[in-house]
Amino acid sequence: MSTIPTDINWSSLPFGYLKTDYNIRAYYRDGRWSKFEKSTDETIPVHIAATALHYGQSCFEGLKAFRCRDGKIRLFRPEENAKRLILSANGIMMQPVPKEIFIEACKEVVLINEKYVPPFMSGASFYLRPILYGSGGEVGVKPSKEYTFMVFGGPVGPYFKTGFKPMPMQLIKDFDRAAPLGTGMFKVGGNYAASLRASERAHGEGFNTVLFTDAKDHKFIDEAGPANFFAIKGNRYITPDSHSILRSITNMTLQQIALDLGMEVERRHIAIDELAEFEEIGACGTAAVITPVSRMVNRSNNNEYIYTMGGEAGPKTQKLYDILTGIQSGIIEDKYGWMVEV
Ligand code: PLP
Ligand code: COI
């Protein structure tokens, strides 16, 4: 049993990088994947002509491990992340990481850094960041012949500093994170680079994050910078259907939980004007978990939509949150087998 670090205050952890003991690396060379190796080094040697640096051949995943009520540590739906990394890799012509290697590497990273997995119900979790990038040198615009797959992880708190308290969000039409037929559905680094100017401006204007609209007409809601969007209207859970948003695993999970609660689930285009009709709205994702939205401001016309519930989450959002986090911490039965023991 490893010793628990005494200098970490689990309940006040931010969402950020914290050095742990080990990370994992594997290399694709000469047509096959190497066995993965353990490293204590936080840095990587990179070829000066690596396609990741020049042409953006880089994609990643984000998933969490939880210390559950029975003391065991479990990953939340790692198979879905493995599948999405394959989708992203194929989307930008990279060598995909086989599902088995992905899951084994994730389990191993948790096990070798076990002392950094936050205690049961501490409000924190162990966040894993698998990354795949083109590490071979090319000067012409073409896919790399070599790839590096790495997984690191560390303990984190909530992504948005409000945690589960509602936050303000800004809807924008003058920046797009991805083109209509572009890479929005893949978890590639370039999408996040494209979102930075809008996000930083929104922070400067007093908002926690932005809500992007569809890049073709800017009439429909797409997603937030680091999370999907959902809304509640009556007994309905409504979330955007768009070619250019990430298929959030948290959102997929919430849709199932909503169905199990007897709610109707709608995945469809959502016109901006519908914001006036929703009772509750929020952002969802691995890092964001569920973060309710208190106020949405459309930056292009200053229309403001208020979703105040005395500064708290709305009742349906609260229910979804309690069930999701209850399953993740092992308090609520995991009837779909979403939790995978490491
Ligand atoms: N949308 C974007 C752009 C994201 O970066 C993320 C985070 O992974 C999500 C949505 C949520 O996806 P997931 O629930 O799979 O973490
Ligand atoms: C996640 O939720 O895992 C993300 O990757 C979102 C963000 C931190 C980029």
mmCIF file of C-alpha atoms and ligand atoms in Angstrom:
data_model
loop_
_atom_site.group_PDB
_atom_site.id
_atom_site.type_symbol
_atom_site.label_atom_id
_atom_site.label_comp_id
_atom_site.label_asym_id
_atom_site.label_seq_id
_atom_site.Cartn_x
_atom_site.Cartn_y
_atom_site.Cartn_z
ATOM 1 C CA MET A 1 0.000 0.000 0.000
ATOM 2 C CA SER A 2 1.494 3.346 -0.982
ATOM 3 C CA THR A 3 1.575 6.279 1.398
ATOM 4 C CA ILE A 4 -0.932 9.070 0.933
ATOM 5 C CA PRO A 5 0.690 12.447 0.177
ATOM 6 C CA THR A 6 0.065 14.634 3.196
ATOM 7 C CA ASP A 7 0.578 17.938 1.399
ATOM 8 C CA ILE A 8 -2.467 17.658 -0.884
ATOM 9 C CA ASN A 9 -5.674 19.305 0.246
ATOM 10 C CA TRP A 10 -8.082 17.104 -1.717
ATOM 11 C CA SER A 11 -11.157 19.263 -1.174
ATOM 12 C CA SER A 12 -9.615 22.440 -2.583
ATOM 13 C CA LEU A 13 -7.757 21.011 -5.576
ATOM 14 C CA PRO A 14 -8.070 23.034 -8.783
ATOM 15 C CA PHE A 15 -8.319 21.417 -12.230
ATOM 16 C CA GLY A 16 -4.663 21.546 -13.186
ATOM 17 C CA TYR A 17 -1.404 19.722 -13.656
ATOM 18 C CA LEU A 18 0.183 18.141 -10.616
ATOM 19 C CA LYS A 19 3.332 16.094 -10.893
ATOM 20 C CA THR A 20 2.900 12.443 -9.953
ATOM 21 C CA ASP A 21 5.424 9.603 -9.919
ATOM 22 C CA TYR A 22 5.070 8.012 -13.346
ATOM 23 C CA ASN A 23 3.654 8.287 -16.832
ATOM 24 C CA ILE A 24 3.366 5.682 -19.582
ATOM 25 C CA ARG A 25 4.700 5.783 -23.138
ATOM 26 C CA ALA A 26 4.431 3.535 -26.184
ATOM 27 C CA TYR A 27 5.799 4.053 -29.686
ATOM 28 C CA TYR A 28 4.529 3.112 -33.124
ATOM 29 C CA ARG A 29 7.511 2.413 -35.376
ATOM 30 C CA ASP A 30 8.112 0.136 -38.347
ATOM 31 C CA GLY A 31 4.458 -0.802 -38.489
ATOM 32 C CA ARG A 32 3.904 -1.893 -34.883
ATOM 33 C CA TRP A 33 3.310 -0.661 -31.354
ATOM 34 C CA SER A 34 6.063 -1.151 -28.777
ATOM 35 C CA LYS A 35 5.335 -2.469 -25.288
ATOM 36 C CA PHE A 36 4.605 0.487 -23.056
ATOM 37 C CA GLU A 37 7.243 1.804 -20.728
ATOM 38 C CA LYS A 38 7.067 3.596 -17.406
ATOM 39 C CA SER A 39 8.793 6.963 -17.093
ATOM 40 C CA THR A 40 9.433 9.416 -14.278
ATOM 41 C CA ASP A 41 10.305 12.176 -16.753
ATOM 42 C CA GLU A 42 7.784 14.983 -17.236
ATOM 43 C CA THR A 43 9.370 15.964 -20.535
ATOM 44 C CA ILE A 44 9.639 14.302 -23.932
ATOM 45 C CA PRO A 45 12.279 14.569 -26.644
ATOM 46 C CA VAL A 46 10.525 15.742 -29.843
ATOM 47 C CA HIS A 47 11.844 15.585 -33.411
ATOM 48 C CA ILE A 48 12.207 19.108 -34.812
ATOM 49 C CA ALA A 49 10.083 18.155 -37.833
ATOM 50 C CA ALA A 50 7.450 16.138 -35.906
ATOM 51 C CA THR A 51 4.096 16.380 -37.670
ATOM 52 C CA ALA A 52 2.427 17.144 -34.319
ATOM 53 C CA LEU A 53 4.381 20.391 -34.074
ATOM 54 C CA HIS A 54 4.008 21.543 -37.672
ATOM 55 C CA TYR A 55 0.741 20.128 -38.926
ATOM 56 C CA GLY A 56 -1.260 19.509 -35.757
ATOM 57 C CA GLN A 57 -1.250 15.716 -35.796
ATOM 58 C CA SER A 58 -2.183 15.446 -32.152
ATOM 59 C CA CYS A 59 -5.234 14.175 -30.333
ATOM 60 C CA PHE A 60 -6.045 13.331 -26.742
ATOM 61 C CA GLU A 61 -8.582 11.980 -24.293
ATOM 62 C CA GLY A 62 -9.723 12.822 -20.796
ATOM 63 C CA LEU A 63 -11.157 10.309 -18.332
ATOM 64 C CA LYS A 64 -11.365 9.890 -14.594
ATOM 65 C CA ALA A 65 -10.668 7.265 -11.941
ATOM 66 C CA PHE A 66 -12.540 7.249 -8.642
ATOM 67 C CA ARG A 67 -11.889 5.656 -5.278
ATOM 68 C CA CYS A 68 -15.234 4.008 -4.617
ATOM 69 C CA ARG A 69 -17.092 3.199 -1.415
ATOM 70 C CA ASP A 70 -15.731 -0.370 -1.329
ATOM 71 C CA GLY A 71 -12.156 0.983 -1.446
ATOM 72 C CA LYS A 72 -11.580 -0.171 -5.042
ATOM 73 C CA ILE A 73 -10.454 2.240 -7.742
ATOM 74 C CA ARG A 74 -12.488 2.331 -10.948
ATOM 75 C CA LEU A 75 -12.272 4.099 -14.288
ATOM 76 C CA PHE A 76 -15.432 5.592 -15.757
ATOM 77 C CA ARG A 77 -16.272 4.173 -19.218
ATOM 78 C CA PRO A 78 -12.664 3.833 -20.502
ATOM 79 C CA GLU A 79 -13.815 1.816 -23.500
ATOM 80 C CA GLU A 80 -15.703 4.816 -24.832
ATOM 81 C CA ASN A 81 -12.569 6.960 -24.571
ATOM 82 C CA ALA A 82 -10.571 4.234 -26.317
ATOM 83 C CA LYS A 83 -13.099 4.214 -29.165
ATOM 84 C CA ARG A 84 -13.101 7.995 -29.440
ATOM 85 C CA LEU A 85 -9.290 8.163 -29.584
ATOM 86 C CA ILE A 86 -9.457 5.729 -32.518
ATOM 87 C CA LEU A 87 -12.064 7.971 -34.181
ATOM 88 C CA SER A 88 -9.908 11.074 -33.620
ATOM 89 C CA ALA A 89 -6.764 9.317 -34.861
ATOM 90 C CA ASN A 90 -8.492 8.197 -38.053
ATOM 91 C CA GLY A 91 -9.955 11.701 -38.433
ATOM 92 C CA ILE A 92 -6.520 13.262 -38.833
ATOM 93 C CA MET A 93 -4.752 10.314 -40.474
ATOM 94 C CA MET A 94 -2.884 9.045 -37.432
ATOM 95 C CA GLN A 95 -2.105 5.488 -36.375
ATOM 96 C CA PRO A 96 -4.875 4.518 -33.901
ATOM 97 C CA VAL A 97 -4.013 2.992 -30.535
ATOM 98 C CA PRO A 98 -5.643 -0.447 -30.136
ATOM 99 C CA LYS A 99 -8.372 -0.460 -27.487
ATOM 100 C CA GLU A 100 -6.575 -3.048 -25.337
ATOM 101 C CA ILE A 101 -3.352 -1.004 -25.206
ATOM 102 C CA PHE A 102 -5.341 2.130 -24.332
ATOM 103 C CA ILE A 103 -7.223 0.510 -21.445
ATOM 104 C CA GLU A 104 -4.201 -1.338 -20.089
ATOM 105 C CA ALA A 105 -2.126 1.870 -20.141
ATOM 106 C CA CYS A 106 -4.880 3.783 -18.314
ATOM 107 C CA LYS A 107 -5.175 1.117 -15.626
ATOM 108 C CA GLU A 108 -1.400 0.995 -15.233
ATOM 109 C CA VAL A 109 -1.091 4.776 -14.830
ATOM 110 C CA VAL A 110 -3.639 4.700 -12.037
ATOM 111 C CA LEU A 111 -2.003 1.742 -10.288
ATOM 112 C CA ILE A 112 1.523 3.183 -10.361
ATOM 113 C CA ASN A 113 0.269 6.530 -9.070
ATOM 114 C CA GLU A 114 -2.241 5.041 -6.662
ATOM 115 C CA LYS A 115 -1.334 7.313 -3.781
ATOM 116 C CA TYR A 116 -2.547 10.290 -5.824
ATOM 117 C CA VAL A 117 -6.049 8.900 -6.292
ATOM 118 C CA PRO A 118 -8.194 11.107 -4.034
ATOM 119 C CA PRO A 119 -10.085 9.548 -1.120
ATOM 120 C CA PHE A 120 -13.686 8.373 -1.456
ATOM 121 C CA MET A 121 -16.147 11.286 -1.642
ATOM 122 C CA SER A 122 -13.447 13.959 -1.284
ATOM 123 C CA GLY A 123 -14.902 15.921 -4.196
ATOM 124 C CA ALA A 124 -11.734 15.272 -6.207
ATOM 125 C CA SER A 125 -10.858 12.528 -8.673
ATOM 126 C CA PHE A 126 -7.853 11.232 -10.605
ATOM 127 C CA TYR A 127 -7.879 12.691 -14.115
ATOM 128 C CA LEU A 128 -6.112 10.785 -16.892
ATOM 129 C CA ARG A 129 -4.858 12.433 -20.015
ATOM 130 C CA PRO A 130 -3.989 9.985 -22.818
ATOM 131 C CA ILE A 131 -2.332 11.710 -25.779
ATOM 132 C CA LEU A 132 -1.347 10.509 -29.234
ATOM 133 C CA TYR A 133 0.846 12.530 -31.560
ATOM 134 C CA GLY A 134 2.765 12.285 -34.803
ATOM 135 C CA SER A 135 6.366 12.010 -33.647
ATOM 136 C CA GLY A 136 8.042 11.280 -36.968
ATOM 137 C CA GLY A 137 9.673 14.069 -38.934
ATOM 138 C CA GLU A 138 8.137 15.207 -42.226
ATOM 139 C CA VAL A 139 8.498 18.526 -43.973
ATOM 140 C CA GLY A 140 5.890 18.000 -46.675
ATOM 141 C CA VAL A 141 2.272 18.052 -45.521
ATOM 142 C CA LYS A 142 1.619 14.359 -44.954
ATOM 143 C CA PRO A 143 0.903 11.973 -42.102
ATOM 144 C CA SER A 144 3.769 10.885 -39.881
ATOM 145 C CA LYS A 145 5.103 7.355 -40.119
ATOM 146 C CA GLU A 146 5.808 7.275 -36.364
ATOM 147 C CA TYR A 147 3.505 7.951 -33.412
ATOM 148 C CA THR A 148 3.867 8.302 -29.678
ATOM 149 C CA PHE A 149 1.128 7.419 -27.213
ATOM 150 C CA MET A 150 1.417 8.609 -23.633
ATOM 151 C CA VAL A 151 -0.801 8.646 -20.574
ATOM 152 C CA PHE A 152 -0.278 10.831 -17.557
ATOM 153 C CA GLY A 153 -2.657 11.672 -14.777
ATOM 154 C CA GLY A 154 -3.116 13.451 -11.503
ATOM 155 C CA PRO A 155 -5.656 14.478 -8.890
ATOM 156 C CA VAL A 156 -8.044 17.275 -9.874
ATOM 157 C CA GLY A 157 -10.945 19.283 -8.518
ATOM 158 C CA PRO A 158 -13.753 20.883 -10.551
ATOM 159 C CA TYR A 159 -12.930 22.357 -13.976
ATOM 160 C CA PHE A 160 -15.040 25.474 -13.519
ATOM 161 C CA LYS A 161 -14.206 27.231 -10.295
ATOM 162 C CA THR A 162 -17.885 27.488 -9.362
ATOM 163 C CA GLY A 163 -17.929 23.652 -9.080
ATOM 164 C CA PHE A 164 -21.566 22.626 -8.966
ATOM 165 C CA LYS A 165 -22.730 26.226 -8.396
ATOM 166 C CA PRO A 166 -24.237 27.880 -11.488
ATOM 167 C CA MET A 167 -21.851 29.915 -13.682
ATOM 168 C CA PRO A 168 -22.321 32.629 -16.321
ATOM 169 C CA MET A 169 -21.792 31.650 -19.974
ATOM 170 C CA GLN A 170 -21.414 33.767 -23.115
ATOM 171 C CA LEU A 171 -22.964 32.765 -26.449
ATOM 172 C CA ILE A 172 -20.887 33.906 -29.416
ATOM 173 C CA LYS A 173 -21.231 34.082 -33.176
ATOM 174 C CA ASP A 174 -17.963 35.742 -34.170
ATOM 175 C CA PHE A 175 -15.611 32.806 -33.543
ATOM 176 C CA ASP A 176 -15.922 29.136 -34.517
ATOM 177 C CA ARG A 177 -14.043 26.269 -32.899
ATOM 178 C CA ALA A 178 -14.424 24.017 -35.950
ATOM 179 C CA ALA A 179 -15.631 24.257 -39.547
ATOM 180 C CA PRO A 180 -18.993 22.677 -40.492
ATOM 181 C CA LEU A 181 -17.325 19.715 -42.201
ATOM 182 C CA GLY A 182 -14.086 20.032 -40.251
ATOM 183 C CA THR A 183 -12.626 18.340 -37.178
ATOM 184 C CA GLY A 184 -15.172 19.360 -34.508
ATOM 185 C CA MET A 185 -16.195 15.775 -33.775
ATOM 186 C CA PHE A 186 -12.606 14.707 -33.125
ATOM 187 C CA LYS A 187 -10.720 15.473 -29.942
ATOM 188 C CA VAL A 188 -7.767 17.077 -31.702
ATOM 189 C CA GLY A 189 -5.518 19.796 -30.327
ATOM 190 C CA GLY A 190 -6.320 22.203 -33.160
ATOM 191 C CA ASN A 191 -9.948 22.586 -32.050
ATOM 192 C CA TYR A 192 -8.773 23.839 -28.676
ATOM 193 C CA ALA A 193 -6.242 26.223 -30.223
ATOM 194 C CA ALA A 194 -9.113 27.610 -32.322
ATOM 195 C CA SER A 195 -11.221 28.150 -29.187
ATOM 196 C CA LEU A 196 -8.631 30.070 -27.175
ATOM 197 C CA ARG A 197 -9.255 33.624 -28.414
ATOM 198 C CA ALA A 198 -12.985 33.369 -27.766
ATOM 199 C CA SER A 199 -12.498 31.767 -24.337
ATOM 200 C CA GLU A 200 -9.924 34.270 -23.158
ATOM 201 C CA ARG A 201 -12.100 37.171 -24.291
ATOM 202 C CA ALA A 202 -15.091 35.686 -22.447
ATOM 203 C CA HIS A 203 -13.032 35.322 -19.253
ATOM 204 C CA GLY A 204 -12.022 38.974 -19.567
ATOM 205 C CA GLU A 205 -15.675 39.915 -19.932
ATOM 206 C CA GLY A 206 -16.708 38.058 -16.766
ATOM 207 C CA PHE A 207 -17.871 34.683 -18.119
ATOM 208 C CA ASN A 208 -16.567 31.246 -17.214
ATOM 209 C CA THR A 209 -16.798 29.918 -20.745
ATOM 210 C CA VAL A 210 -18.303 30.394 -24.201
ATOM 211 C CA LEU A 211 -21.074 28.632 -26.052
ATOM 212 C CA PHE A 212 -20.220 28.215 -29.730
ATOM 213 C CA THR A 213 -22.969 28.307 -32.346
ATOM 214 C CA ASP A 214 -23.047 26.291 -35.576
ATOM 215 C CA ALA A 215 -20.256 27.461 -37.863
ATOM 216 C CA LYS A 216 -22.396 27.560 -41.011
ATOM 217 C CA ASP A 217 -25.329 29.808 -40.037
ATOM 218 C CA HIS A 218 -24.710 30.701 -36.381
ATOM 219 C CA LYS A 219 -28.355 29.973 -35.652
ATOM 220 C CA PHE A 220 -28.041 26.798 -33.610
ATOM 221 C CA ILE A 221 -26.287 25.905 -30.380
ATOM 222 C CA ASP A 222 -23.174 23.733 -30.761
ATOM 223 C CA GLU A 223 -21.207 23.314 -27.547
ATOM 224 C CA ALA A 224 -19.098 25.045 -24.932
ATOM 225 C CA GLY A 225 -15.291 25.304 -25.269
ATOM 226 C CA PRO A 226 -14.525 22.310 -23.026
ATOM 227 C CA ALA A 227 -17.957 20.649 -22.619
ATOM 228 C CA ASN A 228 -21.289 19.739 -24.257
ATOM 229 C CA PHE A 229 -24.504 21.701 -23.732
ATOM 230 C CA PHE A 230 -27.805 20.391 -22.378
ATOM 231 C CA ALA A 231 -31.128 21.974 -21.471
ATOM 232 C CA ILE A 232 -34.172 20.969 -19.475
ATOM 233 C CA LYS A 233 -37.684 21.867 -20.498
ATOM 234 C CA GLY A 234 -40.491 20.217 -18.548
ATOM 235 C CA ASN A 235 -39.689 16.540 -18.529
ATOM 236 C CA ARG A 236 -37.333 16.757 -21.499
ATOM 237 C CA TYR A 237 -33.534 16.537 -21.650
ATOM 238 C CA ILE A 238 -32.482 18.379 -24.818
ATOM 239 C CA THR A 239 -28.999 18.395 -26.306
ATOM 240 C CA PRO A 240 -27.598 19.509 -29.696
ATOM 241 C CA ASP A 241 -27.165 17.244 -32.658
ATOM 242 C CA SER A 242 -24.293 18.655 -34.695
ATOM 243 C CA HIS A 243 -21.553 17.300 -36.924
ATOM 244 C CA SER A 244 -19.012 19.640 -35.379
ATOM 245 C CA ILE A 245 -19.276 18.852 -31.674
ATOM 246 C CA LEU A 246 -17.535 16.228 -29.597
ATOM 247 C CA ARG A 247 -19.673 13.173 -28.750
ATOM 248 C CA SER A 248 -19.377 13.629 -24.997
ATOM 249 C CA ILE A 249 -19.320 10.421 -22.977
ATOM 250 C CA THR A 250 -20.769 12.311 -20.009
ATOM 251 C CA ASN A 251 -23.616 13.538 -22.196
ATOM 252 C CA MET A 252 -24.288 10.001 -23.500
ATOM 253 C CA THR A 253 -24.401 8.860 -19.880
ATOM 254 C CA LEU A 254 -26.764 11.655 -18.821
ATOM 255 C CA GLN A 255 -29.092 10.816 -21.707
ATOM 256 C CA GLN A 256 -29.339 7.237 -20.389
ATOM 257 C CA ILE A 257 -29.858 8.447 -16.815
ATOM 258 C CA ALA A 258 -32.567 10.858 -18.017
ATOM 259 C CA LEU A 259 -34.352 8.021 -19.856
ATOM 260 C CA ASP A 260 -34.144 5.876 -16.716
ATOM 261 C CA LEU A 261 -35.742 8.743 -14.777
ATOM 262 C CA GLY A 262 -38.663 8.648 -17.195
ATOM 263 C CA MET A 263 -37.611 11.807 -19.028
ATOM 264 C CA GLU A 264 -37.779 12.246 -22.778
ATOM 265 C CA VAL A 265 -34.453 12.758 -24.535
ATOM 266 C CA GLU A 266 -34.149 14.937 -27.633
ATOM 267 C CA ARG A 267 -30.926 15.129 -29.643
ATOM 268 C CA ARG A 268 -31.619 17.714 -32.302
ATOM 269 C CA HIS A 269 -30.784 21.159 -33.615
ATOM 270 C CA ILE A 270 -31.435 23.772 -30.924
ATOM 271 C CA ALA A 271 -32.183 27.292 -32.164
ATOM 272 C CA ILE A 272 -30.646 30.101 -30.116
ATOM 273 C CA ASP A 273 -34.121 31.566 -29.460
ATOM 274 C CA GLU A 274 -35.063 28.424 -27.560
ATOM 275 C CA LEU A 275 -32.830 29.611 -24.725
ATOM 276 C CA ALA A 276 -35.803 31.741 -23.652
ATOM 277 C CA GLU A 277 -37.938 28.611 -23.180
ATOM 278 C CA PHE A 278 -35.568 26.431 -21.159
ATOM 279 C CA GLU A 279 -35.934 26.048 -17.405
ATOM 280 C CA GLU A 280 -32.425 24.769 -16.698
ATOM 281 C CA ILE A 281 -29.288 24.652 -18.798
ATOM 282 C CA GLY A 282 -25.796 23.371 -18.179
ATOM 283 C CA ALA A 283 -22.431 22.178 -19.457
ATOM 284 C CA CYS A 284 -21.356 18.552 -19.139
ATOM 285 C CA GLY A 285 -18.098 16.704 -19.632
ATOM 286 C CA THR A 286 -15.449 14.686 -17.841
ATOM 287 C CA ALA A 287 -13.698 17.763 -16.470
ATOM 288 C CA ALA A 288 -16.860 19.889 -16.144
ATOM 289 C CA VAL A 289 -18.928 16.977 -14.721
ATOM 290 C CA ILE A 290 -22.203 18.923 -14.736
ATOM 291 C CA THR A 291 -21.886 22.654 -14.310
ATOM 292 C CA PRO A 292 -25.200 24.502 -14.244
ATOM 293 C CA VAL A 293 -25.509 27.868 -15.990
ATOM 294 C CA SER A 294 -26.973 30.840 -14.132
ATOM 295 C CA ARG A 295 -26.971 33.357 -16.964
ATOM 296 C CA MET A 296 -26.413 33.208 -20.714
ATOM 297 C CA VAL A 297 -25.588 36.375 -22.617
ATOM 298 C CA ASN A 298 -25.719 36.478 -26.413
ATOM 299 C CA ARG A 299 -22.713 38.674 -27.184
ATOM 300 C CA SER A 300 -23.985 39.632 -30.629
ATOM 301 C CA ASN A 301 -27.170 41.400 -29.376
ATOM 302 C CA ASN A 302 -26.803 41.441 -25.572
ATOM 303 C CA ASN A 303 -29.913 39.300 -25.087
ATOM 304 C CA GLU A 304 -29.723 37.821 -21.631
ATOM 305 C CA TYR A 305 -31.319 34.602 -20.373
ATOM 306 C CA ILE A 306 -31.499 34.010 -16.641
ATOM 307 C CA TYR A 307 -31.733 30.611 -14.967
ATOM 308 C CA THR A 308 -31.593 31.471 -11.286
ATOM 309 C CA MET A 309 -32.696 28.961 -8.725
ATOM 310 C CA GLY A 310 -31.574 30.962 -5.698
ATOM 311 C CA GLY A 311 -27.974 30.485 -6.788
ATOM 312 C CA GLU A 312 -28.348 26.691 -6.861
ATOM 313 C CA ALA A 313 -28.740 24.105 -9.626
ATOM 314 C CA GLY A 314 -32.262 23.390 -10.840
ATOM 315 C CA PRO A 315 -34.016 20.235 -9.576
ATOM 316 C CA LYS A 316 -33.537 18.102 -12.722
ATOM 317 C CA THR A 317 -29.881 19.107 -13.061
ATOM 318 C CA GLN A 318 -29.382 18.269 -9.381
ATOM 319 C CA LYS A 319 -30.950 14.836 -9.840
ATOM 320 C CA LEU A 320 -28.804 14.039 -12.876
ATOM 321 C CA TYR A 321 -25.691 15.171 -10.989
ATOM 322 C CA ASP A 322 -26.511 13.095 -7.913
ATOM 323 C CA ILE A 323 -27.022 9.955 -9.975
ATOM 324 C CA LEU A 324 -23.928 10.442 -12.160
ATOM 325 C CA THR A 325 -21.622 11.153 -9.221
ATOM 326 C CA GLY A 326 -23.362 8.452 -7.145
ATOM 327 C CA ILE A 327 -22.532 5.820 -9.769
ATOM 328 C CA GLN A 328 -18.972 7.100 -10.067
ATOM 329 C CA SER A 329 -18.350 6.854 -6.329
ATOM 330 C CA GLY A 330 -20.011 3.455 -6.007
ATOM 331 C CA ILE A 331 -22.969 4.641 -3.933
ATOM 332 C CA ILE A 332 -25.537 3.982 -6.655
ATOM 333 C CA GLU A 333 -25.756 0.644 -8.471
ATOM 334 C CA ASP A 334 -23.778 0.607 -11.717
ATOM 335 C CA LYS A 335 -26.352 -1.350 -13.702
ATOM 336 C CA TYR A 336 -24.754 -0.739 -17.104
ATOM 337 C CA GLY A 337 -21.215 -1.749 -16.091
ATOM 338 C CA TRP A 338 -19.797 1.728 -16.710
ATOM 339 C CA MET A 339 -17.228 1.472 -13.920
ATOM 340 C CA VAL A 340 -14.108 -0.592 -14.684
ATOM 341 C CA GLU A 341 -11.886 -1.762 -11.849
ATOM 342 C CA VAL A 342 -8.179 -1.016 -12.307
HETATM 343 N N1 PLP B 1 -16.816 18.928 -25.713
HETATM 344 C C1 PLP B 1 -15.525 19.284 -25.702
HETATM 345 C C2 PLP B 1 -15.072 20.279 -26.684
HETATM 346 C C3 PLP B 1 -14.645 18.693 -24.773
HETATM 347 O O1 PLP B 1 -13.364 19.036 -24.743
HETATM 348 C C4 PLP B 1 -15.140 17.744 -23.868
HETATM 349 C C5 PLP B 1 -14.246 17.076 -22.931
HETATM 350 O O2 PLP B 1 -13.805 15.993 -23.116
HETATM 351 C C6 PLP B 1 -16.495 17.420 -23.905
HETATM 352 C C7 PLP B 1 -17.309 18.032 -24.839
HETATM 353 C C8 PLP B 1 -17.065 16.407 -22.965
HETATM 354 O O3 PLP B 1 -16.773 15.103 -23.369
HETATM 355 P P1 PLP B 1 -16.645 13.937 -22.316
HETATM 356 O O4 PLP B 1 -17.918 13.909 -21.570
HETATM 357 O O5 PLP B 1 -16.453 12.722 -23.122
HETATM 358 O O6 PLP B 1 -15.496 14.266 -21.445
HETATM 359 C C1 COI B 2 -12.244 16.744 -20.518
HETATM 360 O O1 COI B 2 -13.313 17.000 -19.972
HETATM 361 O O2 COI B 2 -11.654 15.666 -20.307
HETATM 362 C C2 COI B 2 -11.598 17.680 -21.434
HETATM 363 O O3 COI B 2 -10.740 17.264 -22.158
HETATM 364 C C3 COI B 2 -12.052 19.082 -21.432
HETATM 365 C C4 COI B 2 -10.992 20.129 -21.335
HETATM 366 C C5 COI B 2 -10.222 20.090 -20.079
HETATM 367 C C6 COI B 2 -10.155 20.246 -22.541
#
